[in-house]
Amino acid sequence: MSPERLPRAPATVAGTPTHCPYCALQCGMTVGGSPVRVEPRTDVPANRGGLCQKGWTAAELLTVPDRLTTPLMRAHLGAPLEPCTWEEALERITAEITRLQERHGPDAVGVFGGGGLTNEKAYQLGKFARIALRTSQIDYNGRFCMSSAAAALNRAFGLDRGLPGPITDLARADAILLAGGNPAETMPPFMRHLTQMRERGGALIVVDPRRTATARQADLHLQPSPGTDLALANGLLHVAIEEGFLDEAFIAERTSGFEAVRVSVNAYWPERVERITGVPVPHQREAVRLLGRGARALILTARGAEQHAHGTDTVTAFINLALALGLPGREGGGYGCLTGQGNGQGGREHGQKADQLPGYRRIDDPAARAHVAAVWGVDPGIIPGPGRSAFELLEALGTEHGPKALLLFGSNPVVSAPRSRRIEERLNSLEFLAVSDFVLSETARRADVVLPTTQWAEESGTLTNLEGRVLRRRRAVDPPPGVRSDLQILAELAGRLGAPGTWSADPAEVFDELRAASAGGPADYSGITYERIDAEGGVFWPCPSPDHPGTPRPFLERFHTPDGRARFVPVDYGGVAERIDADYPVYLTTGRVLAHYQSGAQTRRIAPLVERAPEPFAEMHPDLAARLGVREGALVRVSSRRGSVVVRARLVETIRHDTVFIPFHWAGEGRANLLTNPALDPLSRMPEFKVCAVRVEPYERNGAAQ
């Protein structure tokens, strides 16, 4: 079948309850009808009957015109992708893996996964890399999502859980500070919880360089210069100490290390913080008073605060503030992170990350290796050690000491990775690339073999949402003929490679193995079953036994550190990785828009979403535009030290005078990640997506100004 041909209409299983394929809110929906349509569910606390534009149009993903229904393969380098049989495709992949590993060793083959894969697929992908390929070279695009928050959570609390309690706790808060998030556009049903909080008299504080749709609903908007959130958080803690808002009893009884932090924030007096961040002193003081006066308060961060070369320290600074106010460890209060990708939480718990084994175990821990090896039926010695993080893995592709082949599942790094032109070059330098996807994404077009895979409504499995609640994804429609699931693909390849152990394509069987592998680990799923999830509407991990109720609030009695105390960690602001100068005098920040998701490989194929947001743009203040000679709607060239994009100018008064914003959902000339800086956080290995120095100028085509 030609890749351009439409598949037949899927046979529906009417009224199947499942969850949205997009963000980590995992909104409940029912899928059914012919043609297939979705309806929101009212029994899921995360959305309670609401869906965003992306959720309402999710059924259209199943029948996009360029849906792949047969494998594609190149006969040789430079040849076109042409339809082939599954036998030919899998045999080619097996032969290339064998050839390259025999010549260069196990690490000659790398694996790159995605934060949208189900828990079962993430688990099986990690297992496949470690014992079928025996490669250390595996990571995933979730490294670009929540890794800085995860590193900070583990450092402070000993456990990485996105929210400290159920999402319904937010509506009962007295105050919430949200740093670097815009859920009004990225996960709109989330906003109903913030609205309910405000209707009860609670206060919303938003930290963002732009006056976003979320910031417009806030009681207080702090508008710092991009990349200065750490200095702001330290300054807010300075004010909290100065104005007597510390919870001294909590600090003494449940934390350690505060005195070092107290000394470190002495240098962040309000006037200095105003000079660094641009946030006025009265606004700093008002934010602390709103947080400090309530019985329940939460501090939340998202990608705007985290996607920096100092992202772990920035999140740590906000955690320090939360701890000093005594917020964590109480019902309805604490620190939390708004996970971004659909399975961003579960996807990093079960082995996709370069340094982890299932259950959120460290791969260099001998006890963890022994436990997981026993479940897999192998000697612990064959499990490789830690590999490269996501960007480092991508940058090493095709180099002398890097992987010569890559197997890629659920990601589109040609659009989503920083300094993406460089990543394009690295992918093109590989001897072999295989991609599993449902369409020819910008990355899949460069592959030697493309495998057509099932989509969200065509498969079963589990996902873990931003609360840490494990949910069921139920198969609602039959996939088109010729399409296979990633579990089938991995099981088949493992068999062809002679991998030890058992390899199932049945999600329920894989989940049972995941439960055993996670038992006793920080993310313990061993007491969670499909039946319990169905009966209870989801189960919170850790859940170590079938009679355990699950853990919706993991820090009420103790933190998951050896002594049970949360750790204060002093952190200092050192500036952004790339400062503005005479050649590049404007800051760029990137993010999402309401109609699109991640690299846009899905949403750019949905007509109503494309109609809502047809092209990328550069949002800038009218004063900046006037200085540059830029008109509304005119084309501008935005250049960094890594590349240039051409997009239309959008003039708004809701952004700082020194900053431009470009959404990152588009490919081609408008690809925002051509510009972004790959400088990495030393702990999380998160790239600095959210700020770099750029030059903006009117674009001239054929010598004529536009």
XYZ file of C-alpha atoms in Angstrom:
706
model
C 0.000 0.000 0.000
C 1.290 3.454 -0.835
C 2.108 5.622 2.212
C -0.118 8.345 0.756
C -3.197 6.126 0.565
C -5.920 6.532 3.193
C -6.528 3.508 5.432
C -10.006 2.053 5.649
C -12.336 3.449 8.315
C -11.506 1.767 11.640
C -14.036 -0.552 13.255
C -15.059 1.106 16.477
C -15.718 -0.273 19.919
C -18.418 2.195 20.921
C -18.111 4.153 24.122
C -14.662 2.999 25.236
C -13.303 5.053 28.171
C -9.680 6.112 27.747
C -7.438 9.195 27.985
C -6.289 11.987 25.688
C -3.043 11.359 23.720
C -1.508 14.738 24.424
C -0.352 16.375 27.678
C 0.319 14.954 31.142
C -3.076 16.049 32.435
C -4.335 12.904 30.697
C -7.915 14.133 30.364
C -10.524 11.395 30.431
C -12.487 10.838 27.239
C -14.783 8.287 25.651
C -14.010 7.111 22.116
C -16.619 5.622 19.812
C -18.978 6.099 16.889
C -18.512 5.935 13.156
C -16.787 8.079 12.120
C -14.811 7.938 15.334
C -15.365 10.823 17.725
C -14.439 11.685 21.305
C -16.458 12.947 24.252
C -15.028 14.209 27.554
C -15.548 12.143 30.673
C -16.866 13.681 33.883
C -15.496 10.949 36.177
C -11.818 11.905 35.794
C -10.738 14.548 38.347
C -8.113 16.060 36.051
C -10.621 17.414 33.517
C -14.162 16.647 34.805
C -15.911 17.065 31.497
C -13.494 19.479 29.837
C -11.229 19.078 26.821
C -8.990 21.486 24.943
C -9.037 21.959 21.164
C -6.421 19.259 20.745
C -8.451 16.757 22.758
C -11.676 17.485 20.878
C -9.945 16.836 17.536
C -7.859 13.825 18.687
C -9.954 11.332 16.696
C -8.835 13.011 13.464
C -5.297 11.747 14.132
C -6.471 8.219 13.358
C -7.233 8.945 9.702
C -4.812 11.667 8.633
C -4.201 11.466 4.864
C -0.520 10.540 5.168
C -1.022 7.825 7.794
C 1.531 5.048 7.271
C 0.121 1.540 6.913
C 3.065 -0.356 5.467
C 6.799 -0.396 6.277
C 9.065 1.734 4.108
C 12.709 1.067 3.273
C 15.554 2.493 1.199
C 17.406 0.033 -0.968
C 20.645 1.966 -0.389
C 21.902 5.392 0.655
C 20.230 8.078 -1.447
C 17.479 5.776 -2.686
C 13.850 6.771 -2.006
C 11.755 5.221 0.727
C 9.588 2.528 -0.839
C 6.971 0.136 0.557
C 8.253 -3.233 1.726
C 7.018 -6.178 3.784
C 7.357 -6.444 7.546
C 9.669 -9.410 7.045
C 11.973 -7.348 4.836
C 11.953 -4.380 7.220
C 12.666 -6.377 10.369
C 15.299 -8.499 8.646
C 17.066 -5.331 7.449
C 17.054 -3.839 10.956
C 18.362 -7.080 12.465
C 21.109 -7.372 9.870
C 22.266 -3.770 10.331
C 22.332 -4.098 14.139
C 24.328 -7.314 13.890
C 26.767 -5.931 11.337
C 27.523 -2.742 13.221
C 27.775 -4.320 16.662
C 30.112 -7.035 15.376
C 32.339 -4.325 13.918
C 32.153 -1.645 16.622
C 30.725 -3.227 19.779
C 27.306 -3.009 21.520
C 27.328 0.790 21.847
C 27.423 1.117 18.068
C 23.607 1.050 18.229
C 21.651 3.692 20.129
C 17.997 3.944 21.133
C 15.952 7.129 21.483
C 12.487 7.015 23.053
C 9.645 9.374 23.868
C 7.694 10.765 26.784
C 4.420 9.884 25.089
C 5.042 6.119 25.106
C 2.934 4.058 27.496
C 4.592 2.676 30.615
C 4.657 -0.742 28.981
C 6.414 0.535 25.859
C 8.885 2.644 27.836
C 9.705 -0.372 29.999
C 10.123 -2.754 27.078
C 12.244 -0.229 25.176
C 14.638 0.092 28.116
C 14.790 -3.683 28.531
C 15.380 -4.119 24.793
C 18.291 -1.686 24.818
C 19.941 -3.258 27.861
C 19.632 -7.005 27.149
C 18.709 -7.397 23.458
C 21.200 -4.799 22.234
C 23.340 -4.626 25.412
C 23.916 -0.964 24.655
C 24.297 1.837 27.169
C 23.253 4.352 24.507
C 19.599 4.976 25.346
C 17.777 8.129 26.372
C 14.544 9.886 25.441
C 12.968 13.224 24.668
C 11.642 13.535 28.212
C 15.153 14.686 29.065
C 14.042 17.886 27.314
C 10.913 18.123 29.457
C 11.021 17.645 33.237
C 14.571 16.459 33.931
C 15.633 19.574 35.853
C 12.611 19.362 38.145
C 13.212 15.629 38.587
C 16.836 16.210 39.605
C 15.832 18.948 42.046
C 12.997 16.852 43.529
C 15.325 13.918 44.089
C 17.949 16.179 45.642
C 15.505 17.843 48.035
C 12.917 15.154 48.788
C 14.540 11.904 47.654
C 11.655 11.237 45.250
C 10.517 12.671 41.931
C 6.724 13.024 41.827
C 5.262 15.800 39.685
C 2.575 17.072 42.071
C 2.726 16.552 45.850
C -0.918 15.486 45.951
C -4.057 15.009 43.837
C -4.802 17.764 41.368
C -8.018 18.512 43.263
C -5.863 19.878 46.114
C -5.154 22.947 43.992
C -8.727 24.206 44.229
C -8.436 24.309 48.040
C -5.183 26.273 48.159
C -4.978 29.767 49.610
C -2.248 30.782 47.184
C -0.385 29.276 44.236
C 2.796 30.601 42.651
C 3.321 29.258 39.112
C 6.755 29.903 37.609
C 7.276 29.432 33.888
C 3.980 27.772 32.993
C 1.091 28.732 30.743
C -1.558 26.035 31.306
C -4.306 28.236 29.861
C -2.757 27.344 26.491
C -0.779 24.161 27.181
C -3.385 22.250 29.260
C -6.570 24.356 29.417
C -8.706 21.992 31.579
C -6.084 22.421 34.316
C -7.177 26.041 34.646
C -10.539 25.092 36.155
C -8.687 24.042 39.323
C -6.954 27.420 39.515
C -10.246 29.188 38.799
C -11.941 27.310 41.632
C -9.079 28.283 43.919
C -9.509 31.954 43.070
C -13.289 31.745 43.454
C -12.682 30.528 47.008
C -10.572 33.611 47.677
C -7.156 32.158 46.886
C -4.484 34.131 45.038
C -2.676 33.147 41.835
C 0.848 34.463 41.241
C 2.375 33.874 37.794
C 6.059 34.296 36.956
C 6.609 34.708 33.205
C 8.429 37.152 30.880
C 5.206 37.293 28.834
C 1.752 38.324 29.940
C 0.298 35.033 28.768
C -3.307 33.889 28.862
C -2.484 32.386 32.274
C -0.784 35.534 33.555
C -3.822 37.597 32.554
C -5.896 35.563 35.018
C -3.410 36.020 37.857
C -3.820 38.256 40.872
C -0.131 39.126 40.584
C 2.117 38.817 37.516
C 5.885 38.912 38.040
C 7.580 39.577 34.680
C 11.312 38.790 34.982
C 13.931 38.930 32.291
C 14.301 35.463 30.717
C 16.628 33.179 32.645
C 16.586 35.122 35.933
C 14.049 32.981 37.830
C 16.723 31.632 40.176
C 17.652 35.122 41.357
C 13.957 35.919 41.820
C 13.342 32.781 43.905
C 16.340 33.548 46.097
C 15.080 37.105 46.468
C 11.620 35.927 47.519
C 13.224 33.757 50.204
C 15.252 36.761 51.365
C 12.009 38.731 51.746
C 10.324 35.816 53.550
C 13.145 35.769 56.109
C 13.151 39.555 56.461
C 9.388 39.790 56.968
C 9.084 36.865 59.381
C 7.245 34.329 57.237
C 9.499 31.372 58.074
C 7.941 28.244 59.563
C 10.646 27.742 62.175
C 9.052 24.621 63.692
C 8.782 22.884 60.318
C 12.357 23.824 59.420
C 13.652 22.412 62.719
C 11.586 19.217 62.701
C 11.477 18.159 59.060
C 14.400 19.696 57.150
C 18.192 19.983 57.158
C 20.647 22.514 55.765
C 18.661 25.714 56.219
C 21.430 27.817 57.767
C 23.623 27.531 54.682
C 20.688 28.684 52.542
C 19.888 31.526 54.942
C 23.449 32.791 54.525
C 23.426 32.360 50.747
C 20.260 34.419 50.184
C 21.587 37.332 52.232
C 23.070 38.550 48.948
C 19.633 38.715 47.284
C 18.145 41.837 48.827
C 15.073 43.143 46.959
C 16.695 46.083 45.213
C 19.474 43.894 43.818
C 16.945 41.322 42.656
C 14.984 44.082 40.915
C 18.145 45.094 39.044
C 18.792 41.491 37.957
C 15.243 40.438 37.104
C 13.312 43.631 36.429
C 10.636 42.617 38.977
C 9.759 45.650 41.152
C 10.426 45.400 44.882
C 6.737 45.901 45.837
C 5.779 42.961 43.636
C 8.402 40.761 45.286
C 7.048 41.615 48.722
C 3.430 41.118 47.692
C 4.205 37.660 46.285
C 5.767 36.539 49.564
C 2.884 37.926 51.608
C 0.321 36.131 49.481
C 2.212 32.855 49.860
C 3.075 33.298 53.511
C -0.324 34.283 54.893
C -2.309 31.241 53.738
C -2.674 27.986 55.638
C -2.211 26.096 52.343
C 0.002 27.254 49.496
C 1.752 25.658 46.550
C 4.729 26.618 44.436
C 4.661 25.095 40.946
C 7.252 25.251 38.191
C 7.082 24.362 34.512
C 9.348 24.430 31.483
C 9.906 28.198 31.531
C 11.779 27.885 34.818
C 13.328 24.491 34.137
C 14.661 24.462 30.561
C 17.891 26.217 31.414
C 21.550 25.377 31.858
C 20.922 26.079 35.564
C 17.417 24.599 35.614
C 18.042 22.181 38.498
C 19.331 25.005 40.680
C 16.403 27.220 39.678
C 13.887 24.586 40.755
C 15.931 24.042 43.916
C 15.617 27.747 44.723
C 11.823 27.525 44.489
C 11.863 24.356 46.615
C 13.982 26.210 49.206
C 11.314 28.909 49.310
C 8.561 26.317 49.743
C 10.454 24.568 52.530
C 11.197 27.813 54.361
C 7.480 28.641 54.342
C 6.673 25.137 55.641
C 4.566 24.194 52.616
C 5.708 20.635 51.719
C 4.582 17.669 53.753
C 1.125 19.026 54.472
C -2.135 18.222 52.730
C -2.848 20.731 49.996
C 0.561 22.422 50.105
C 4.110 22.027 48.883
C 6.144 22.183 45.709
C 5.097 20.589 42.418
C 6.014 20.448 38.762
C 3.607 20.595 35.820
C 4.754 17.617 33.774
C 4.500 18.321 30.049
C 4.373 15.214 27.850
C 1.536 12.713 27.911
C 3.489 10.131 29.924
C 6.296 12.394 31.041
C 6.055 11.051 34.598
C 5.795 7.322 33.893
C 8.038 7.483 30.843
C 11.086 8.287 32.951
C 10.349 5.819 35.754
C 10.882 2.532 33.954
C 14.160 2.565 32.081
C 14.221 4.946 29.109
C 16.693 7.312 30.760
C 20.395 6.676 30.316
C 21.015 6.295 34.047
C 17.911 4.432 35.212
C 16.352 0.987 35.515
C 12.639 0.225 36.094
C 11.066 1.505 39.283
C 13.191 4.660 39.159
C 16.249 2.651 40.211
C 19.754 3.870 39.492
C 21.520 1.765 36.892
C 24.823 1.994 38.805
C 23.296 0.585 42.026
C 24.396 -3.073 42.416
C 21.243 -4.018 44.347
C 19.019 -2.439 41.679
C 20.884 -4.246 38.913
C 20.557 -7.575 40.737
C 16.810 -7.147 41.294
C 16.014 -6.178 37.707
C 18.350 -8.824 36.278
C 16.490 -11.489 38.250
C 13.179 -10.355 36.760
C 14.706 -10.383 33.281
C 16.369 -13.764 33.821
C 19.895 -12.569 33.060
C 23.186 -12.090 34.852
C 23.487 -8.534 36.243
C 26.874 -8.258 34.586
C 25.394 -8.052 31.103
C 23.388 -4.921 31.937
C 25.471 -1.967 30.709
C 26.181 1.075 32.830
C 24.984 4.666 32.328
C 25.058 6.091 28.832
C 24.844 9.541 27.275
C 21.982 11.936 28.009
C 19.575 12.877 25.194
C 21.373 15.787 23.556
C 24.783 14.242 24.100
C 23.538 11.011 22.523
C 22.108 12.836 19.510
C 25.268 14.917 19.086
C 27.452 11.778 19.197
C 25.571 10.016 16.390
C 27.823 8.978 13.538
C 31.003 10.164 15.251
C 34.086 7.993 15.817
C 33.099 6.990 19.341
C 29.343 7.412 19.035
C 26.540 5.152 17.778
C 26.594 4.272 14.098
C 22.900 3.305 14.107
C 19.828 4.592 15.924
C 16.419 3.073 16.630
C 13.919 5.839 17.343
C 10.445 5.506 18.895
C 7.969 8.300 19.598
C 10.131 11.360 18.986
C 10.929 13.944 16.299
C 14.293 15.488 17.267
C 14.795 17.188 13.891
C 12.214 19.698 15.136
C 12.328 19.303 18.922
C 16.041 19.161 19.791
C 18.083 22.307 20.442
C 20.485 23.422 17.732
C 18.419 21.227 15.474
C 20.482 21.822 12.313
C 23.359 20.090 14.067
C 21.083 17.182 15.044
C 19.942 16.912 11.417
C 23.567 16.606 10.360
C 24.250 13.938 12.978
C 21.222 11.871 11.910
C 22.322 12.136 8.270
C 25.793 10.863 9.222
C 24.476 7.579 10.629
C 25.090 4.343 8.779
C 21.559 3.252 9.668
C 18.412 4.875 11.092
C 15.133 3.101 11.861
C 12.065 5.033 13.007
C 8.745 3.790 14.367
C 5.984 6.337 13.732
C 2.480 6.708 12.308
C 3.468 9.363 9.736
C 6.596 10.475 7.942
C 7.720 13.037 10.485
C 10.653 15.308 9.697
C 12.909 12.742 11.403
C 11.289 9.667 9.825
C 11.925 11.105 6.351
C 15.634 10.615 6.987
C 15.307 6.972 8.023
C 16.496 3.905 6.183
C 13.537 1.925 7.534
C 10.218 3.340 8.778
C 7.829 1.106 10.722
C 4.112 2.064 10.840
C 2.909 1.927 14.420
C -0.400 2.020 16.253
C -1.805 5.220 17.704
C -3.305 6.086 21.067
C -6.867 4.801 20.477
C -5.604 1.643 18.780
C -3.596 0.298 21.705
C -3.891 -0.595 25.380
C -1.549 0.190 28.237
C -1.015 2.510 31.171
C 0.134 6.095 31.598
C 1.053 8.045 34.711
C -0.271 11.580 34.845
C 1.164 14.663 36.513
C -0.320 13.642 39.887
C 1.486 10.287 39.915
C -1.822 8.520 39.231
C -1.479 5.421 37.025
C -4.299 5.330 34.441
C -5.540 2.904 31.791
C -5.365 3.521 28.082
C -7.905 1.190 26.461
C -7.964 0.103 22.852
C -11.048 1.706 21.328
C -10.615 1.111 17.583
C -8.865 -1.426 15.398
C -5.669 -0.199 13.739
C -5.488 -0.195 9.941
C -4.316 -3.462 8.384
C -0.538 -3.642 8.226
C 0.113 -1.548 11.334
C 1.838 -3.047 14.407
C 2.368 -1.844 17.956
C 5.770 -0.902 19.346
C 5.495 -3.850 21.747
C 5.081 -6.198 18.783
C 8.035 -4.598 17.012
C 10.339 -4.862 20.038
C 9.304 -8.446 20.798
C 9.903 -9.487 17.192
C 13.315 -7.795 17.026
C 14.348 -9.293 20.380
C 13.517 -12.742 19.080
C 15.473 -12.229 15.870
C 18.486 -11.012 17.872
C 18.360 -14.020 20.180
C 17.756 -11.922 23.276
C 17.450 -13.810 26.567
C 14.272 -13.827 28.636
C 10.655 -13.514 27.593
C 9.301 -10.877 25.218
C 5.573 -10.316 25.057
C 3.522 -8.118 22.744
C 0.583 -8.214 25.183
C 0.447 -4.969 27.234
C -1.071 -6.761 30.257
C 1.770 -9.276 30.334
C 4.376 -6.555 29.935
C 2.761 -4.550 32.741
C 2.915 -7.555 35.070
C 6.638 -7.832 34.359
C 7.022 -4.071 34.926
C 5.306 -4.480 38.308
C 7.836 -7.121 39.333
C 10.797 -5.083 38.045
C 9.639 -1.968 39.911
C 8.958 -3.785 43.223
C 10.895 -2.199 46.065
C 12.039 0.754 43.973
C 11.134 4.417 44.536
C 8.436 4.165 41.821
C 6.929 0.897 43.045
C 4.023 -0.281 40.875
C 3.942 -3.850 42.194
C 0.556 -3.448 43.915
C -1.096 -1.873 40.852
C -3.126 -4.015 38.453
C -5.314 -3.234 35.464
C -8.286 -4.393 37.547
C -7.473 -1.974 40.376
C -7.015 0.918 37.975
C -10.423 0.197 36.457
C -12.128 -0.165 39.828
C -10.514 2.851 41.518
C -10.202 5.305 38.639
C -6.416 5.117 38.790
C -3.887 4.245 41.500
C -1.173 6.513 42.898
C 2.348 5.137 43.144
C 4.220 4.040 45.174
C 1.890 1.108 45.746
C 3.968 -1.817 47.048
C 1.267 -4.466 47.549
C -2.221 -5.378 46.317
C -3.765 -4.293 49.631
C -1.870 -0.987 49.743
C -4.156 2.026 49.070
C -1.614 3.852 46.908
C 0.125 7.088 47.862
C -1.609 10.263 46.701
C 0.445 12.441 49.091
C 3.897 10.888 49.523
C 5.444 13.406 51.931
C 2.899 13.715 54.749
C 4.837 11.686 57.308
C 8.420 11.796 56.062
C 10.440 12.659 53.008
C 12.146 9.909 51.020
C 15.656 10.769 52.141
C 17.722 8.494 54.411
C 16.878 10.551 57.524
C 13.346 11.432 56.398
C 14.139 15.156 56.264
C 13.880 17.408 53.230
C 17.167 18.979 52.215
C 17.777 22.683 51.729
C 20.510 23.239 49.116
C 22.138 26.667 48.657
C 22.166 27.782 45.006
C 23.523 30.917 43.399
C 22.509 32.821 40.284
C 25.257 32.945 37.670
C 23.423 34.406 34.693
C 22.227 32.836 31.487
C 24.546 30.720 29.350
C 24.453 33.261 26.520
C 24.093 36.967 27.279
C 22.869 39.599 24.856
C 25.481 41.856 23.268
C 25.855 44.343 20.416
C 25.603 41.636 17.747
C 22.726 39.723 19.352
C 20.928 42.330 21.480
C 17.567 40.622 22.143
C 16.573 37.615 24.222
C 14.640 34.780 22.597
C 12.312 32.562 24.570
C 10.292 29.679 23.153
C 7.127 27.812 24.075
C 3.803 26.416 22.976
C 0.529 27.782 21.620
C -2.997 26.583 22.298
C -3.608 24.742 19.015
C -0.407 22.732 18.749
C 1.620 20.181 20.674
C 5.367 19.539 20.892
C 7.040 19.199 17.458
C 3.650 19.474 15.719
C 3.998 16.107 13.964
C 0.461 15.292 15.123
C -1.329 18.639 15.365
C 0.020 20.101 12.119
C -2.011 17.391 10.365
C -5.354 18.385 11.935
C -7.179 20.960 9.785
C -9.040 22.844 12.579
C -5.800 23.222 14.532
C -3.842 24.369 11.502
C -6.588 26.871 10.743
C -6.307 28.221 14.293
C -2.496 28.506 14.145
C -1.248 28.107 10.565
C 2.340 29.308 10.880
C 5.058 30.291 13.346
C 5.555 33.879 14.411
C 7.825 36.142 16.426
C 5.979 37.918 19.200
C 7.591 41.242 20.132
C 6.738 44.508 21.852
C 5.690 47.409 19.571
C 8.497 49.574 20.993
C 11.104 46.981 19.994
C 9.476 46.643 16.581
C 9.568 50.409 16.080
C 13.280 50.522 16.880
C 13.911 47.726 14.390
C 11.646 49.112 11.655
C 9.330 46.090 11.800
C 5.609 46.287 10.977
C 2.789 44.039 12.182
C 2.614 40.934 9.984
C 5.898 41.660 8.196
C 8.485 38.932 7.758
C 11.491 39.145 10.064
C 14.714 37.212 10.215
C 15.646 36.086 13.704
C 19.261 34.930 14.000
C 21.338 33.394 16.773
C 24.894 32.100 16.770
C 23.507 28.760 15.561
C 21.168 29.685 12.722
C 18.317 31.835 11.410
C 14.565 31.571 10.962
C 12.146 33.667 8.947
C 8.731 34.235 10.534
C 6.026 36.891 10.681
C 6.104 39.559 13.344
C 3.283 39.721 15.825
C 3.267 42.954 17.838
C 1.910 42.674 21.388
C 2.257 44.749 24.536
C 2.289 41.643 26.736
C 5.996 40.857 26.339
C 9.098 42.569 27.663
C 10.817 45.160 25.471
C 14.034 43.104 25.374
C 12.489 39.732 24.464
C 10.932 37.931 21.499
C 8.909 34.729 21.677
C 8.722 32.039 18.969
C 6.652 28.843 19.364
C 8.509 25.640 18.526
C 5.866 23.501 16.757
C 6.911 24.094 13.148
C 9.553 22.690 10.829
C 11.281 24.365 7.884
C 12.311 28.016 7.897
C 10.260 28.703 11.018
C 11.917 26.032 13.177
C 12.577 27.764 16.502
C 15.096 25.145 17.594
C 17.458 26.190 14.821
C 18.211 29.055 17.207
C 18.197 27.535 20.688
C 21.265 26.966 22.825
C 22.316 23.384 23.688
C 24.217 24.451 26.818
C 23.456 21.704 29.360
C 22.551 21.699 33.034
C 25.388 19.876 34.851
C 22.992 17.646 36.824
C 19.890 17.109 34.693
C 21.596 17.522 31.279
C 18.687 19.732 30.266
C 19.501 22.094 27.371
C 18.882 25.831 27.705
C 15.825 25.969 25.452
C 14.237 28.966 27.127
C 16.733 31.756 26.556
C 19.413 32.686 24.063
C 20.690 35.851 22.408
C 19.302 36.754 18.971
C 19.268 39.498 16.380
C 15.958 40.555 14.791
C 15.807 42.403 11.471
C 13.328 43.006 8.658
C 13.533 40.233 6.097
C 14.322 41.166 2.542
C 13.362 38.845 -0.284
C 14.883 39.577 -3.714
C 16.174 42.837 -2.341
C 12.747 44.166 -1.338
C 11.780 44.765 2.265
C 8.682 42.863 3.319
